[in-house]
Short mmCIF file of C-alpha atoms in Angstrom, two decimals:
data_model
loop_
_atom_site.label_atom_id
_atom_site.label_comp_id
_atom_site.label_asym_id
_atom_site.label_seq_id
_atom_site.Cartn_x
_atom_site.Cartn_y
_atom_site.Cartn_z
CA UNK A 837 18.99 25.52 36.96
CA UNK A 838 16.10 23.60 37.00
CA UNK A 839 13.22 23.84 34.61
CA UNK A 840 9.55 23.65 34.82
CA UNK A 841 8.63 20.79 32.30
CA UNK A 842 5.68 19.52 30.69
CA UNK A 843 5.37 16.34 29.11
CA UNK A 844 4.19 16.40 25.11
CA UNK A 845 3.48 13.33 23.59
CA UNK A 846 3.50 13.13 19.74
CA UNK A 847 3.02 10.80 16.60
CA UNK A 848 4.52 11.77 13.83
CA UNK A 849 4.61 9.70 10.45
CA UNK A 850 8.42 9.49 10.10
CA UNK A 851 8.33 7.55 6.54
CA UNK A 852 6.13 5.76 3.86
CA UNK A 853 6.70 2.84 1.63
CA UNK A 854 4.80 1.04 -0.82
CA UNK A 855 5.65 -2.41 -3.22
CA UNK A 856 3.69 -4.10 -5.86
CA UNK A 857 3.66 -7.60 -5.85
CA UNK A 858 2.48 -10.41 -7.54
CA UNK A 859 0.90 -13.60 -5.75
CA UNK A 860 0.45 -16.71 -8.01
CA UNK A 861 -0.57 -20.15 -7.66
CA UNK A 862 -2.44 -23.17 -9.37
CA UNK A 863 -5.29 -24.22 -6.99
CA UNK A 864 -7.18 -27.66 -7.30
CA UNK A 865 -10.86 -28.20 -7.05
CA UNK A 866 -11.83 -30.14 -3.78
CA UNK A 867 -13.13 -33.44 -4.45
CA UNK A 868 -16.72 -32.51 -3.41
CA UNK A 869 -16.97 -29.70 -6.35
CA UNK A 870 -17.76 -30.54 -9.75
CA UNK A 871 -15.88 -30.11 -13.04
CA UNK A 872 -15.57 -26.77 -14.50
CA UNK A 873 -16.91 -26.08 -17.91
CA UNK A 874 -16.53 -22.19 -17.96
CA UNK A 875 -15.88 -19.38 -15.72
CA UNK A 876 -18.21 -16.51 -15.10
CA UNK A 877 -16.76 -14.21 -12.58
CA UNK A 878 -14.35 -13.94 -9.86
CA UNK A 879 -13.76 -11.80 -7.01
CA UNK A 880 -10.91 -11.79 -4.14
CA UNK A 881 -9.23 -9.69 -1.16
CA UNK A 882 -5.99 -9.73 0.57
CA UNK A 883 -6.18 -10.37 4.08
CA UNK A 884 -2.86 -9.50 6.29
CA UNK A 885 -2.63 -11.89 9.14
CA UNK A 886 0.39 -11.05 10.61
CA UNK A 887 2.89 -8.05 10.83
CA UNK A 888 6.64 -8.21 12.14
CA UNK A 889 9.13 -5.49 12.34
CA UNK A 890 12.95 -5.83 12.32
CA UNK A 891 15.39 -3.14 11.92
CA UNK A 892 14.84 -1.31 8.70
CA UNK A 893 12.44 -3.75 7.46
CA UNK A 894 8.77 -5.05 7.89
CA UNK A 895 7.69 -8.55 7.44
CA UNK A 896 4.10 -9.20 6.08
CA UNK A 897 2.34 -12.60 5.96
CA UNK A 898 -0.99 -12.91 4.48
CA UNK A 899 -3.69 -15.03 2.24
CA UNK A 900 -5.17 -14.08 -1.12
CA UNK A 901 -8.70 -15.19 -0.33
CA UNK A 902 -10.83 -15.81 -3.58
CA UNK A 903 -14.15 -16.89 -4.93
CA UNK A 904 -15.13 -18.07 -8.33
CA UNK A 905 -18.36 -18.74 -9.97
CA UNK A 906 -18.49 -20.97 -12.97
CA UNK A 907 -20.58 -23.18 -14.94
CA UNK A 908 -20.28 -26.89 -13.98
CA UNK A 909 -20.54 -30.05 -16.08
CA UNK A 910 -23.06 -31.38 -14.27
CA UNK A 911 -26.28 -30.66 -15.49
CA UNK A 912 -24.88 -27.29 -16.49
CA UNK A 913 -26.03 -25.77 -13.57
CA UNK A 914 -24.06 -22.74 -11.75
CA UNK A 915 -21.67 -23.67 -9.37
CA UNK A 916 -19.22 -21.49 -6.76
CA UNK A 917 -15.77 -22.48 -5.10
CA UNK A 918 -13.96 -20.91 -2.42
CA UNK A 919 -10.14 -20.96 -1.78
CA UNK A 920 -6.89 -19.09 -0.58
CA UNK A 921 -3.42 -18.46 -1.45
CA UNK A 922 -0.99 -17.64 1.01
CA UNK A 923 1.82 -14.97 0.94
CA UNK A 924 4.80 -13.25 2.31
CA UNK A 925 6.83 -10.39 1.74
CA UNK A 926 9.73 -8.32 2.87
CA UNK A 927 9.29 -4.29 2.77
CA UNK A 928 12.65 -2.46 3.27
CA UNK A 929 12.23 0.87 5.02
CA UNK A 930 15.55 2.61 6.29
CA UNK A 931 15.12 3.74 10.07
CA UNK A 932 12.15 1.32 11.06
CA UNK A 933 12.47 -0.05 14.53
CA UNK A 934 10.81 -2.90 16.49
CA UNK A 935 9.10 -0.43 18.82
CA UNK A 936 7.50 1.51 15.83
CA UNK A 937 3.85 1.71 15.15
CA UNK A 938 3.41 0.06 11.69
CA UNK A 939 0.19 0.48 9.62
CA UNK A 940 0.23 -1.90 6.78
CA UNK A 941 -2.67 -1.65 3.83
CA UNK A 942 -3.19 -3.39 0.94
CA UNK A 943 -5.09 -3.12 -2.52
CA UNK A 944 -5.73 -5.59 -4.56
CA UNK A 945 -5.25 -3.98 -8.42
CA UNK A 946 -5.88 -6.90 -10.56
CA UNK A 947 -6.99 -10.76 -10.08
CA UNK A 948 -6.89 -13.40 -12.87
CA UNK A 949 -8.50 -16.76 -12.52
CA UNK A 950 -7.93 -19.20 -15.39
CA UNK A 951 -8.65 -22.62 -16.33
CA UNK A 952 -5.99 -24.83 -16.64
CA UNK A 953 -8.36 -28.12 -17.03
CA UNK A 954 -11.90 -28.64 -15.59
CA UNK A 955 -10.16 -29.75 -12.00
CA UNK A 956 -7.51 -26.76 -12.13
CA UNK A 957 -7.52 -22.86 -11.65
CA UNK A 958 -4.34 -20.74 -12.06
CA UNK A 959 -4.94 -17.89 -9.57
CA UNK A 960 -3.08 -14.65 -9.93
CA UNK A 961 -3.30 -11.28 -8.25
CA UNK A 962 -1.65 -7.77 -8.38
CA UNK A 963 -1.45 -6.20 -4.96
CA UNK A 964 -0.02 -3.14 -3.65
CA UNK A 965 1.45 -3.19 0.02
CA UNK A 966 1.55 0.42 1.68
CA UNK A 967 3.40 1.24 4.72
CA UNK A 968 3.38 4.05 7.00
CA UNK A 969 5.85 4.16 10.04
CA UNK A 970 4.25 6.34 12.76
CA UNK A 971 7.01 7.05 15.34
CA UNK A 972 5.93 7.80 18.98
CA UNK A 973 7.52 10.81 20.28
CA UNK A 974 7.83 12.28 23.74
CA UNK A 975 8.87 15.99 24.20
CA UNK A 976 9.81 17.58 27.65
CA UNK A 977 8.66 21.08 26.91
CA UNK A 978 10.22 23.98 28.93
CA UNK A 979 7.40 25.64 30.46
CA UNK A 980 9.27 27.54 33.21
CA UNK A 981 12.53 28.52 35.32
CA UNK A 982 12.36 28.68 38.85
CA UNK A 983 14.70 31.09 39.72
CA UNK A 984 12.47 34.32 39.63
CA UNK A 985 15.90 36.54 38.97
CA UNK A 986 16.17 35.01 35.17
CA UNK A 987 14.26 37.21 32.77
CA UNK A 988 11.99 35.00 30.74
CA UNK A 989 10.42 34.77 27.70
CA UNK A 990 7.39 32.73 26.51
CA UNK A 991 5.35 32.00 23.64
CA UNK A 992 1.97 30.46 23.10
CA UNK A 993 1.39 27.97 20.60
CA UNK A 994 -1.44 25.23 19.63
CA UNK A 995 -0.12 21.72 19.88
CA UNK A 996 -1.16 18.32 19.43
CA UNK A 997 -0.92 15.89 22.75
CA UNK A 998 -1.43 12.46 21.64
CA UNK A 999 -3.89 10.62 24.01
CA UNK A 1000 -4.06 7.46 22.34
CA UNK A 1001 -3.26 5.50 19.33
CA UNK A 1002 -4.11 1.69 19.02
CA UNK A 1003 -5.11 -1.16 16.56
CA UNK A 1004 -8.01 -3.26 17.29
CA UNK A 1005 -10.95 -4.82 15.87
CA UNK A 1006 -14.44 -3.92 16.07
CA UNK A 1007 -16.68 -7.33 15.47
CA UNK A 1008 -19.80 -7.33 13.50
CA UNK A 1009 -22.70 -9.91 14.04
CA UNK A 1010 -26.28 -9.14 12.60
CA UNK A 1011 -29.12 -11.69 11.35
CA UNK A 1012 -31.11 -11.24 8.26
CA UNK A 1013 -34.53 -13.11 7.62
CA UNK A 1014 -35.25 -14.21 3.72
CA UNK A 1015 -38.52 -12.12 2.41
CA UNK A 1016 -41.90 -14.27 2.86
CA UNK A 1017 -41.88 -14.47 -1.18
CA UNK A 1018 -38.60 -16.05 -1.55
CA UNK A 1019 -37.74 -19.69 -1.59
CA UNK A 1020 -35.44 -21.35 1.19
CA UNK A 1021 -31.72 -21.28 0.46
CA UNK A 1022 -30.58 -24.92 -0.83
CA UNK A 1023 -27.14 -23.79 -1.64
CA UNK A 1024 -25.11 -20.03 -1.55
CA UNK A 1025 -23.31 -19.49 -4.65
CA UNK A 1026 -22.56 -15.79 -4.35
CA UNK A 1027 -22.28 -13.20 -1.84
CA UNK A 1028 -20.96 -9.44 -1.36
CA UNK A 1029 -21.14 -7.42 1.58
CA UNK A 1030 -20.14 -3.94 1.33
CA UNK A 1031 -19.48 -1.29 3.86
CA UNK A 1032 -21.04 2.34 2.63
CA UNK A 1033 -21.21 5.83 4.42
CA UNK A 1034 -18.74 5.18 6.97
CA UNK A 1035 -19.13 7.56 9.66
CA UNK A 1036 -17.38 8.12 13.04
CA UNK A 1037 -18.05 10.52 15.66
CA UNK A 1038 -16.09 10.90 18.91
CA UNK A 1039 -18.36 10.48 22.44
CA UNK A 1040 -17.06 10.44 25.81
CA UNK A 1041 -15.28 7.09 26.34
CA UNK A 1042 -16.03 5.70 23.13
CA UNK A 1043 -16.02 6.58 19.16
CA UNK A 1044 -19.49 5.68 17.62
CA UNK A 1045 -19.44 4.15 14.25
CA UNK A 1046 -22.35 4.28 11.97
CA UNK A 1047 -22.81 3.10 8.46
CA UNK A 1048 -25.06 0.55 6.12
CA UNK A 1049 -23.83 -3.00 4.88
CA UNK A 1050 -25.21 -3.53 1.43
CA UNK A 1051 -25.63 -7.19 1.16
CA UNK A 1052 -25.80 -8.91 -2.29
CA UNK A 1053 -26.69 -12.97 -2.71
CA UNK A 1054 -26.81 -15.53 -5.52
CA UNK A 1055 -28.50 -18.65 -4.40
CA UNK A 1056 -30.09 -22.01 -5.60
CA UNK A 1057 -33.60 -22.38 -4.05
CA UNK A 1058 -35.00 -25.69 -2.65
CA UNK A 1059 -37.89 -25.51 -4.91
CA UNK A 1060 -36.27 -25.72 -8.11
CA UNK A 1061 -32.24 -26.02 -8.16
CA UNK A 1062 -32.18 -24.66 -11.79
CA UNK A 1063 -33.54 -21.55 -10.79
CA UNK A 1064 -31.36 -18.79 -9.66
CA UNK A 1065 -32.38 -16.64 -6.73
CA UNK A 1066 -30.52 -13.35 -6.21
CA UNK A 1067 -31.57 -10.93 -3.21
CA UNK A 1068 -30.34 -7.47 -2.08
CA UNK A 1069 -30.74 -6.01 1.14
CA UNK A 1070 -29.16 -3.72 3.65
CA UNK A 1071 -28.35 -3.69 7.29
CA UNK A 1072 -27.79 -0.72 9.30
CA UNK A 1073 -24.13 -0.49 11.04
CA UNK A 1074 -23.99 0.81 14.50
CA UNK A 1075 -21.35 0.03 16.75
CA UNK A 1076 -19.32 1.68 19.76
CA UNK A 1077 -15.50 1.10 20.10
CA UNK A 1078 -14.28 1.68 23.46
CA UNK A 1079 -12.04 4.35 24.30
CA UNK A 1080 -11.48 5.57 28.01
CA UNK A 1081 -9.46 8.68 27.20
CA UNK A 1082 -11.89 10.18 24.31
CA UNK A 1083 -13.90 13.41 25.06
CA UNK A 1084 -16.12 15.12 22.39
CA UNK A 1085 -13.80 18.26 21.84
CA UNK A 1086 -11.02 16.12 21.02
CA UNK A 1087 -9.42 15.28 17.52
CA UNK A 1088 -9.32 11.90 16.29
CA UNK A 1089 -8.47 9.38 12.88
CA UNK A 1090 -9.76 6.14 12.51
CA UNK A 1091 -8.14 4.53 9.40
CA UNK A 1092 -10.19 1.01 8.62
CA UNK A 1093 -7.04 -1.59 7.76
CA UNK A 1094 -9.27 -4.57 6.56
CA UNK A 1095 -13.10 -4.96 6.53
CA UNK A 1096 -13.77 -9.12 6.39
CA UNK A 1097 -17.85 -9.45 6.20
CA UNK A 1098 -19.46 -12.95 5.13
CA UNK A 1099 -22.98 -14.24 5.13
CA UNK A 1100 -24.08 -17.69 5.67
CA UNK A 1101 -27.15 -19.55 5.36
CA UNK A 1102 -28.80 -20.80 8.85
CA UNK A 1103 -32.08 -22.35 9.96
CA UNK A 1104 -34.86 -20.31 11.37
CA UNK A 1105 -37.03 -21.61 14.10
CA UNK A 1106 -38.92 -23.72 12.05
CA UNK A 1107 -35.88 -25.68 10.91
CA UNK A 1108 -35.81 -24.10 7.25
CA UNK A 1109 -32.72 -22.01 5.83
CA UNK A 1110 -34.52 -18.99 5.44
CA UNK A 1111 -31.74 -17.02 8.00
CA UNK A 1112 -28.80 -15.38 6.73
CA UNK A 1113 -25.83 -14.81 9.52
CA UNK A 1114 -23.63 -12.02 8.56
CA UNK A 1115 -20.26 -12.21 10.71
CA UNK A 1116 -17.38 -10.40 10.48
CA UNK A 1117 -14.54 -7.58 11.73
CA UNK A 1118 -13.30 -4.10 10.96
CA UNK A 1119 -9.66 -3.93 11.64
CA UNK A 1120 -8.87 -0.42 12.38
CA UNK A 1121 -5.83 1.70 13.47
CA UNK A 1122 -7.08 4.61 15.97
CA UNK A 1123 -5.58 7.82 16.98
CA UNK A 1124 -6.93 10.75 19.53
CA UNK A 1125 -5.39 14.11 20.05
CA UNK A 1126 -5.78 16.76 22.09
CA UNK A 1127 -5.59 20.08 20.87
CA UNK A 1128 -3.81 22.35 23.76
CA UNK A 1129 -2.65 25.93 24.28
CA UNK A 1130 0.53 25.59 25.55
CA UNK A 1131 3.18 27.86 26.70
CA UNK A 1132 6.80 27.06 25.63
CA UNK A 1133 10.24 28.94 27.18
CA UNK A 1134 11.30 30.93 24.30
CA UNK A 1135 14.53 32.96 25.58
CA UNK A 1136 16.12 33.86 28.92
CA UNK A 1137 18.66 36.04 30.23
CA UNK A 1138 20.00 37.15 33.79
CA UNK A 1139 21.33 40.77 34.82
CA UNK A 1140 23.76 39.32 37.33
CA UNK A 1141 25.37 36.20 34.91
CA UNK A 1142 25.33 35.20 31.47
CA UNK A 1143 23.59 32.40 30.57
CA UNK A 1144 24.50 30.05 28.17
CA UNK A 1145 21.09 28.49 26.63
CA UNK A 1146 21.58 24.89 25.07
CA UNK A 1147 18.83 24.34 22.36
CA UNK A 1148 17.85 21.06 20.41
CA UNK A 1149 15.58 21.42 17.14
CA UNK A 1150 12.58 19.56 17.55
CA UNK A 1151 9.54 19.14 15.26
CA UNK A 1152 5.97 20.25 16.83
CA UNK A 1153 2.66 19.00 15.47
CA UNK A 1154 -0.50 21.34 15.03
CA UNK A 1155 -3.72 20.94 13.52
CA UNK A 1156 -4.21 22.93 10.06
CA UNK A 1157 -7.68 21.44 8.76
CA UNK A 1158 -9.66 18.46 9.15
CA UNK A 1159 -11.89 18.39 5.93
CA UNK A 1160 -14.58 15.48 5.18
CA UNK A 1161 -15.78 16.00 1.86
CA UNK A 1162 -18.45 14.39 -0.41
CA UNK A 1163 -18.72 14.59 -4.11
CA UNK A 1164 -20.65 12.97 -6.87
CA UNK A 1165 -19.73 10.98 -9.78
CA UNK A 1166 -22.03 10.62 -12.93
CA UNK A 1167 -21.20 8.47 -16.14
CA UNK A 1168 -21.84 5.37 -18.29
CA UNK A 1169 -19.86 1.99 -18.69
CA UNK A 1170 -20.41 0.04 -22.16
CA UNK A 1171 -21.74 -3.72 -21.79
CA UNK A 1172 -19.97 -5.36 -24.76
CA UNK A 1173 -20.10 -8.69 -26.08
CA UNK A 1174 -23.25 -9.25 -24.00
CA UNK A 1175 -24.56 -13.16 -25.14
CA UNK A 1176 -28.19 -12.92 -24.09
CA UNK A 1177 -30.69 -10.03 -23.02
CA UNK A 1178 -30.24 -8.56 -19.37
CA UNK A 1179 -33.28 -9.50 -17.36
CA UNK A 1180 -32.00 -8.32 -13.90
CA UNK A 1181 -29.09 -6.69 -11.94
CA UNK A 1182 -28.31 -9.11 -9.15
CA UNK A 1183 -25.30 -6.95 -7.43
CA UNK A 1184 -23.04 -3.89 -7.96
CA UNK A 1185 -19.84 -3.66 -6.25
CA UNK A 1186 -17.61 -0.60 -6.28
CA UNK A 1187 -14.30 0.13 -4.74
CA UNK A 1188 -12.53 3.71 -5.09
CA UNK A 1189 -8.85 3.97 -4.70
CA UNK A 1190 -6.71 7.13 -4.65
CA UNK A 1191 -3.91 6.58 -7.18
CA UNK A 1192 -2.07 9.70 -6.57
CA UNK A 1193 -2.35 13.35 -4.23
CA UNK A 1194 -0.11 16.14 -3.94
CA UNK A 1195 -0.58 19.81 -2.24
CA UNK A 1196 -1.75 22.72 -4.38
CA UNK A 1197 -2.05 26.26 -3.44
CA UNK A 1198 -4.70 26.16 -0.48
CA UNK A 1199 -5.61 22.39 -0.97
CA UNK A 1200 -4.78 19.02 -1.82
CA UNK A 1201 -5.35 17.72 -5.36
CA UNK A 1202 -6.33 13.79 -5.62
CA UNK A 1203 -6.69 11.34 -8.47
CA UNK A 1204 -8.31 8.19 -8.33
CA UNK A 1205 -10.62 5.81 -9.61
CA UNK A 1206 -14.15 4.15 -9.25
CA UNK A 1207 -14.33 0.70 -10.46
CA UNK A 1208 -17.77 -0.80 -10.68
CA UNK A 1209 -18.68 -4.16 -11.30
CA UNK A 1210 -21.76 -5.98 -12.07
CA UNK A 1211 -23.22 -9.46 -11.77
CA UNK A 1212 -26.64 -9.93 -13.65
CA UNK A 1213 -29.18 -12.75 -14.65
CA UNK A 1214 -29.62 -13.06 -18.51
CA UNK A 1215 -32.62 -14.88 -20.54
CA UNK A 1216 -29.88 -17.74 -22.10
CA UNK A 1217 -30.18 -21.01 -20.40
CA UNK A 1218 -26.93 -21.78 -21.70
CA UNK A 1219 -25.25 -18.84 -19.49
CA UNK A 1220 -27.90 -17.32 -17.13
CA UNK A 1221 -25.22 -15.46 -15.13
CA UNK A 1222 -22.99 -12.66 -16.54
CA UNK A 1223 -20.75 -9.80 -15.59
CA UNK A 1224 -19.79 -6.60 -16.61
CA UNK A 1225 -17.20 -4.10 -15.01
CA UNK A 1226 -15.83 -0.62 -15.82
CA UNK A 1227 -13.65 2.29 -14.62
CA UNK A 1228 -14.36 5.58 -14.00
CA UNK A 1229 -11.60 8.12 -13.19
CA UNK A 1230 -11.80 11.34 -11.18
CA UNK A 1231 -9.82 14.30 -9.84
CA UNK A 1232 -10.94 16.05 -6.85
CA UNK A 1233 -9.33 19.23 -4.69
CA UNK A 1234 -10.05 19.13 -1.38
CA UNK A 1235 -9.80 22.55 0.76
CA UNK A 1236 -7.02 23.44 3.00
CA UNK A 1237 -6.35 26.97 3.33
CA UNK A 1238 -3.06 28.26 3.94
CA UNK A 1239 -1.09 24.44 3.58
CA UNK A 1240 2.48 24.48 2.86
CA UNK A 1241 4.51 22.00 1.12
CA UNK A 1242 6.34 21.22 4.21
CA UNK A 1243 2.96 20.19 5.74
CA UNK A 1244 1.80 16.57 6.06
CA UNK A 1245 -1.95 14.98 5.40
CA UNK A 1246 -3.59 11.72 5.55
CA UNK A 1247 -6.02 11.09 2.85
CA UNK A 1248 -8.70 8.28 2.78
CA UNK A 1249 -11.64 7.73 0.52
CA UNK A 1250 -14.74 5.67 0.55
CA UNK A 1251 -18.09 5.08 -1.17
CA UNK A 1252 -21.40 6.65 0.34
CA UNK A 1253 -23.81 5.67 -2.73
CA UNK A 1254 -23.36 3.58 -5.54
CA UNK A 1255 -26.69 3.53 -7.94
CA UNK A 1256 -26.31 1.27 -11.12
CA UNK A 1257 -29.55 1.36 -13.70
CA UNK A 1258 -29.31 -0.84 -16.84
CA UNK A 1259 -30.15 2.04 -19.67
CA UNK A 1260 -30.55 -0.95 -22.22
CA UNK A 1261 -28.56 -4.11 -22.87
CA UNK A 1262 -25.80 -2.03 -24.17
CA UNK A 1263 -24.78 0.40 -21.41
CA UNK A 1264 -25.34 1.23 -17.66
CA UNK A 1265 -25.69 4.41 -16.13
CA UNK A 1266 -23.51 4.71 -12.84
CA UNK A 1267 -23.94 7.56 -10.19
CA UNK A 1268 -21.90 7.60 -7.15
CA UNK A 1269 -21.26 9.90 -4.03
CA UNK A 1270 -17.78 9.53 -3.04
CA UNK A 1271 -16.27 10.53 0.61
CA UNK A 1272 -12.78 11.93 0.82
CA UNK A 1273 -11.54 12.44 4.29
CA UNK A 1274 -8.30 14.70 4.97
CA UNK A 1275 -6.48 15.74 8.11
CA UNK A 1276 -3.57 18.29 7.77
CA UNK A 1277 -0.75 18.62 10.40
CA UNK A 1278 1.32 21.68 10.47
CA UNK A 1279 4.84 20.97 11.01
CA UNK A 1280 7.01 23.61 13.23
CA UNK A 1281 10.43 23.03 13.02
CA UNK A 1282 11.56 24.94 16.51
CA UNK A 1283 14.74 25.06 18.81
CA UNK A 1284 13.54 23.91 22.13
CA UNK A 1285 15.45 25.16 25.37
CA UNK A 1286 16.98 22.00 26.78
CA UNK A 1287 19.56 23.55 29.45
CA UNK A 1288 21.29 26.69 30.97
CA UNK A 1289 24.81 27.26 32.02
CA UNK A 1290 25.77 30.40 34.21
CA UNK A 1291 29.07 32.09 33.59
CA UNK A 1292 30.29 35.24 35.10
CA UNK A 1293 29.79 38.33 32.99
CA UNK A 1294 31.73 39.76 30.60
CA UNK A 1295 32.77 42.91 32.77
CA UNK A 1296 34.72 44.56 29.75
CA UNK A 1297 31.62 44.25 27.42
CA UNK A 1298 29.54 45.46 30.07
CA UNK A 1299 31.44 48.62 30.77
CA UNK A 1300 31.23 49.37 27.19
CA UNK A 1301 27.55 49.85 27.20
CA UNK A 1302 26.26 53.38 28.06
CA UNK A 1303 24.43 54.15 31.23
CA UNK A 1304 21.72 55.79 29.60
CA UNK A 1305 20.98 55.28 25.92
CA UNK A 1306 18.47 56.55 23.10
CA UNK A 1307 17.10 54.14 20.67
CA UNK A 1308 14.97 54.06 17.50
CA UNK A 1309 12.70 51.16 16.97
CA UNK A 1310 13.35 49.44 13.49
CA UNK A 1311 10.90 47.16 11.80
CA UNK A 1312 10.64 43.79 13.29
CA UNK A 1313 11.88 45.03 16.54
CA UNK A 1314 10.72 43.60 19.56
CA UNK A 1315 10.81 45.08 23.25
CA UNK A 1316 12.27 41.86 25.07
CA UNK A 1317 15.43 42.08 22.42
CA UNK A 1318 16.03 45.55 23.13
CA UNK A 1319 15.80 45.15 26.75
CA UNK A 1320 17.83 41.92 26.40
CA UNK A 1321 20.51 43.84 24.28
CA UNK A 1322 20.73 47.16 26.64
CA UNK A 1323 21.11 45.27 29.72
CA UNK A 1324 17.56 45.84 31.55
CA UNK A 1325 14.17 44.70 31.52
CA UNK A 1326 11.02 45.02 29.91
CA UNK A 1327 9.20 46.60 32.57
CA UNK A 1328 11.65 48.92 33.08
CA UNK A 1329 11.65 49.75 29.49
CA UNK A 1330 8.03 50.03 29.66
CA UNK A 1331 7.94 52.31 33.05
CA UNK A 1332 10.48 54.68 32.12
CA UNK A 1333 8.97 55.43 28.87
CA UNK A 1334 5.19 55.37 29.79
CA UNK A 1335 4.27 52.49 27.20
CA UNK A 1336 0.88 51.14 27.74
CA UNK A 1337 2.01 47.74 26.68
CA UNK A 1338 5.23 45.75 25.13
CA UNK A 1339 4.20 46.43 21.89
CA UNK A 1340 6.50 49.04 19.87
CA UNK A 1341 6.16 50.44 16.51
CA UNK A 1342 8.74 51.50 13.93
CA UNK A 1343 10.21 55.11 14.36
CA UNK A 1344 9.35 54.94 18.01
CA UNK A 1345 11.92 56.80 20.41
CA UNK A 1346 12.82 54.76 23.57
CA UNK A 1347 14.91 56.17 26.64
CA UNK A 1348 16.86 52.95 28.09
CA UNK A 1349 18.74 52.72 31.26
CA UNK A 1350 21.11 50.13 31.71
CA UNK A 1351 20.55 48.05 34.93
CA UNK A 1352 23.15 47.99 37.79
CA UNK A 1353 22.37 44.98 39.46
CA UNK A 1354 25.74 43.00 38.69
CA UNK A 1355 28.28 41.00 40.88
CA UNK A 1356 30.12 43.14 43.12
CA UNK A 1357 33.56 44.57 42.16
CA UNK A 1358 32.33 46.71 39.24
#
């Protein structure tokens, strides 16, 4: 028997895995860098360069990039250096296949730089690698039967049709001019570029990204090499990502995987180092769905033959809710053991991390931390630059009405705003706006009809059924089931009982006449 089928493309998370790993190596200073006396600050990030998928395992290759700020032996100036340490890791994940879409994200929980001697550093980082296996699946949805003699029952259901999914790169380029009251750049010592308030909107043929890039630099000026300059500025982010299938009414999820942004000094038209070139890229994973009201065949029977229905258990996915929420954090961080008076705050770097999340009644509860790191200039000639850091925990519930334990969700966090004010030399006031983006998918396990087989009617059973019967509707009865059981059609029951539609209530009394259109010989 020929079916009318509709192809449903889905993308469902088949599994997750995460591991903690330690990256450690000794690093020798390049010959052109001066000797170290004391380390002041450090920062770093892990970059995933390649992901290879094999049966039941995922191989990840990357590098740990780090930057160190230190007091150097040469005239006691502040110096900096950069380096990287390669790493490889294998993550075992049962069921993963080469054709699956694998999403790898990393979080650096801790970075430690230690002086072995004046020319050698020990670099040690604790990384967490998180892997999600997104399986693409094509479902042949039974949408009808070409044989008009067969009685059919359909159900309407909202489903998500996957339009596209891809990993891609958004390249970012901008130029920043130094203010006129700032000296030319002799050497860039320290830099920080943070992405704040990232927002994405779907348009016809594209995804629009907006946000703000907060740029902090520490440098030596040409007029006085011992004088350290610091500057903070913002650059508006406005980029468009091409997406041919995108339309405004569609649903999408854009996950930033890696953000790599750097600034470097360049000459202006007069040949002076007064320009900062901001270059970088945003690695992301994009999925786009179309929410459709689809009609699927739920049941069928025939008055001439007995139909044997073949069914297959599948998981259908629909959208429950997409909730982008923001909340505020306000707290204080103690500045302990400061060697000198703090004159100026140079940079405030923040990172938000979700440590745990769970489904609760009508929502998702997330626990996380906001890590804040401050770089400042002091009144001490001996140590003109200092650092302070702190961690602020938070718990937040995101609304998701009618969420069930078996539903699935994806949760991401980012910093929209971060303000650090030095109250005095012993504490800093922290105010932040955190964005939490949640998307919840309703999982519906259902039996789809995949085939039918005709076989002769059971004549003995047919003859046992009365030609005319009275029936009292019970709780939960559907007119379809009543008609099927009594070898008739819904239309005939409606006509015989002068009903206004196919809805019946408990206690209703029906007169049912058995249909006689059976094979010859009865």
